[in-house]
Coordinates of C-alpha atoms in Angstrom, one line a residue:
M619 CA 4.3 10.8 6.5
D620 CA 0.4 10.7 6.6
G621 CA -2.1 8.4 4.7
L622 CA -5.5 7.8 4.0
V623 CA -7.0 4.5 3.3
N624 CA -10.3 3.7 1.3
E625 CA -11.7 0.1 1.6
Q626 CA -13.7 -2.0 -0.5
K627 CA -14.6 -6.0 0.1
N628 CA -15.8 -8.4 -2.6
G629 CA -16.1 -11.8 -0.9
D630 CA -13.1 -12.9 0.4
I631 CA -11.1 -10.2 -1.6
S632 CA -10.5 -6.7 0.1
R633 CA -9.0 -3.7 -1.6
R634 CA -7.4 -0.8 0.0
I635 CA -6.6 2.5 -1.8
I636 CA -4.0 4.4 0.2
H637 CA -3.0 8.3 -0.5
V638 CA 0.3 8.5 1.4
T639 CA 1.6 12.3 1.7
G640 CA 4.8 13.8 3.0
I641 CA 8.6 12.9 1.8
V642 CA 7.7 9.6 0.2
Q643 CA 9.4 10.5 -3.0
G644 CA 13.2 9.3 -3.9
V645 CA 13.5 7.4 -0.7
G646 CA 13.0 3.6 -2.0
F647 CA 9.3 3.7 -0.9
R648 CA 7.6 2.3 -4.0
P649 CA 10.0 -0.6 -4.2
F650 CA 9.6 -0.9 -0.5
I651 CA 5.8 -1.6 -1.2
F652 CA 6.0 -3.6 -3.9
Q653 CA 8.4 -6.3 -1.6
I654 CA 5.8 -6.3 1.0
A655 CA 3.1 -6.8 -1.5
R656 CA 4.6 -9.7 -3.0
R657 CA 5.9 -11.3 0.5
Y658 CA 2.0 -11.4 1.2
G659 CA 0.9 -12.4 -2.6
L660 CA -0.9 -9.3 -2.8
Y661 CA -1.5 -7.5 -6.1
G662 CA -2.1 -3.8 -7.2
W663 CA 0.0 -0.7 -8.1
V664 CA 1.7 1.9 -6.6
F665 CA 2.6 5.4 -8.3
N666 CA 4.0 9.0 -7.6
S667 CA 1.2 11.4 -8.0
S668 CA 1.6 15.4 -7.1
A669 CA 0.3 14.9 -3.7
G670 CA 3.0 12.3 -2.8
V671 CA 2.5 8.3 -3.5
Q672 CA -0.9 6.5 -4.2
I673 CA -1.3 2.6 -3.5
E674 CA -3.8 -0.2 -4.5
V675 CA -3.7 -3.2 -3.1
E676 CA -5.8 -6.3 -3.0
G677 CA -6.2 -9.6 -1.5
E678 CA -7.1 -11.7 1.1
E679 CA -7.7 -9.6 4.7
K680 CA -5.3 -11.5 6.3
A681 CA -2.7 -10.9 3.8
L682 CA -3.8 -7.3 3.9
Q683 CA -3.2 -7.0 7.8
G684 CA -0.1 -8.4 7.5
F685 CA 1.0 -5.8 4.6
F686 CA -0.3 -2.8 7.1
S687 CA 1.6 -4.3 9.7
H688 CA 5.2 -3.6 8.3
Q689 CA 6.7 0.1 9.4
S690 CA 7.6 2.1 6.5
P691 CA 11.6 2.5 5.8
V692 CA 10.6 6.6 5.6

């Protein structure tokens, strides 16, 4: 699994757009991302694309750091 992260900031709120490639479809990856984002009070979306999975998540920087500290189940 590989990923690319784009970052945007607006005051105390940051946004990350992540493109994940590899075997990430049909393995529960989207529900995993949803659960972790909720745990940290983050907002955004995650969807399958032809190249893998795209994630957009935003919130406070500390919450984003917590989100990115989790290991993927795949």
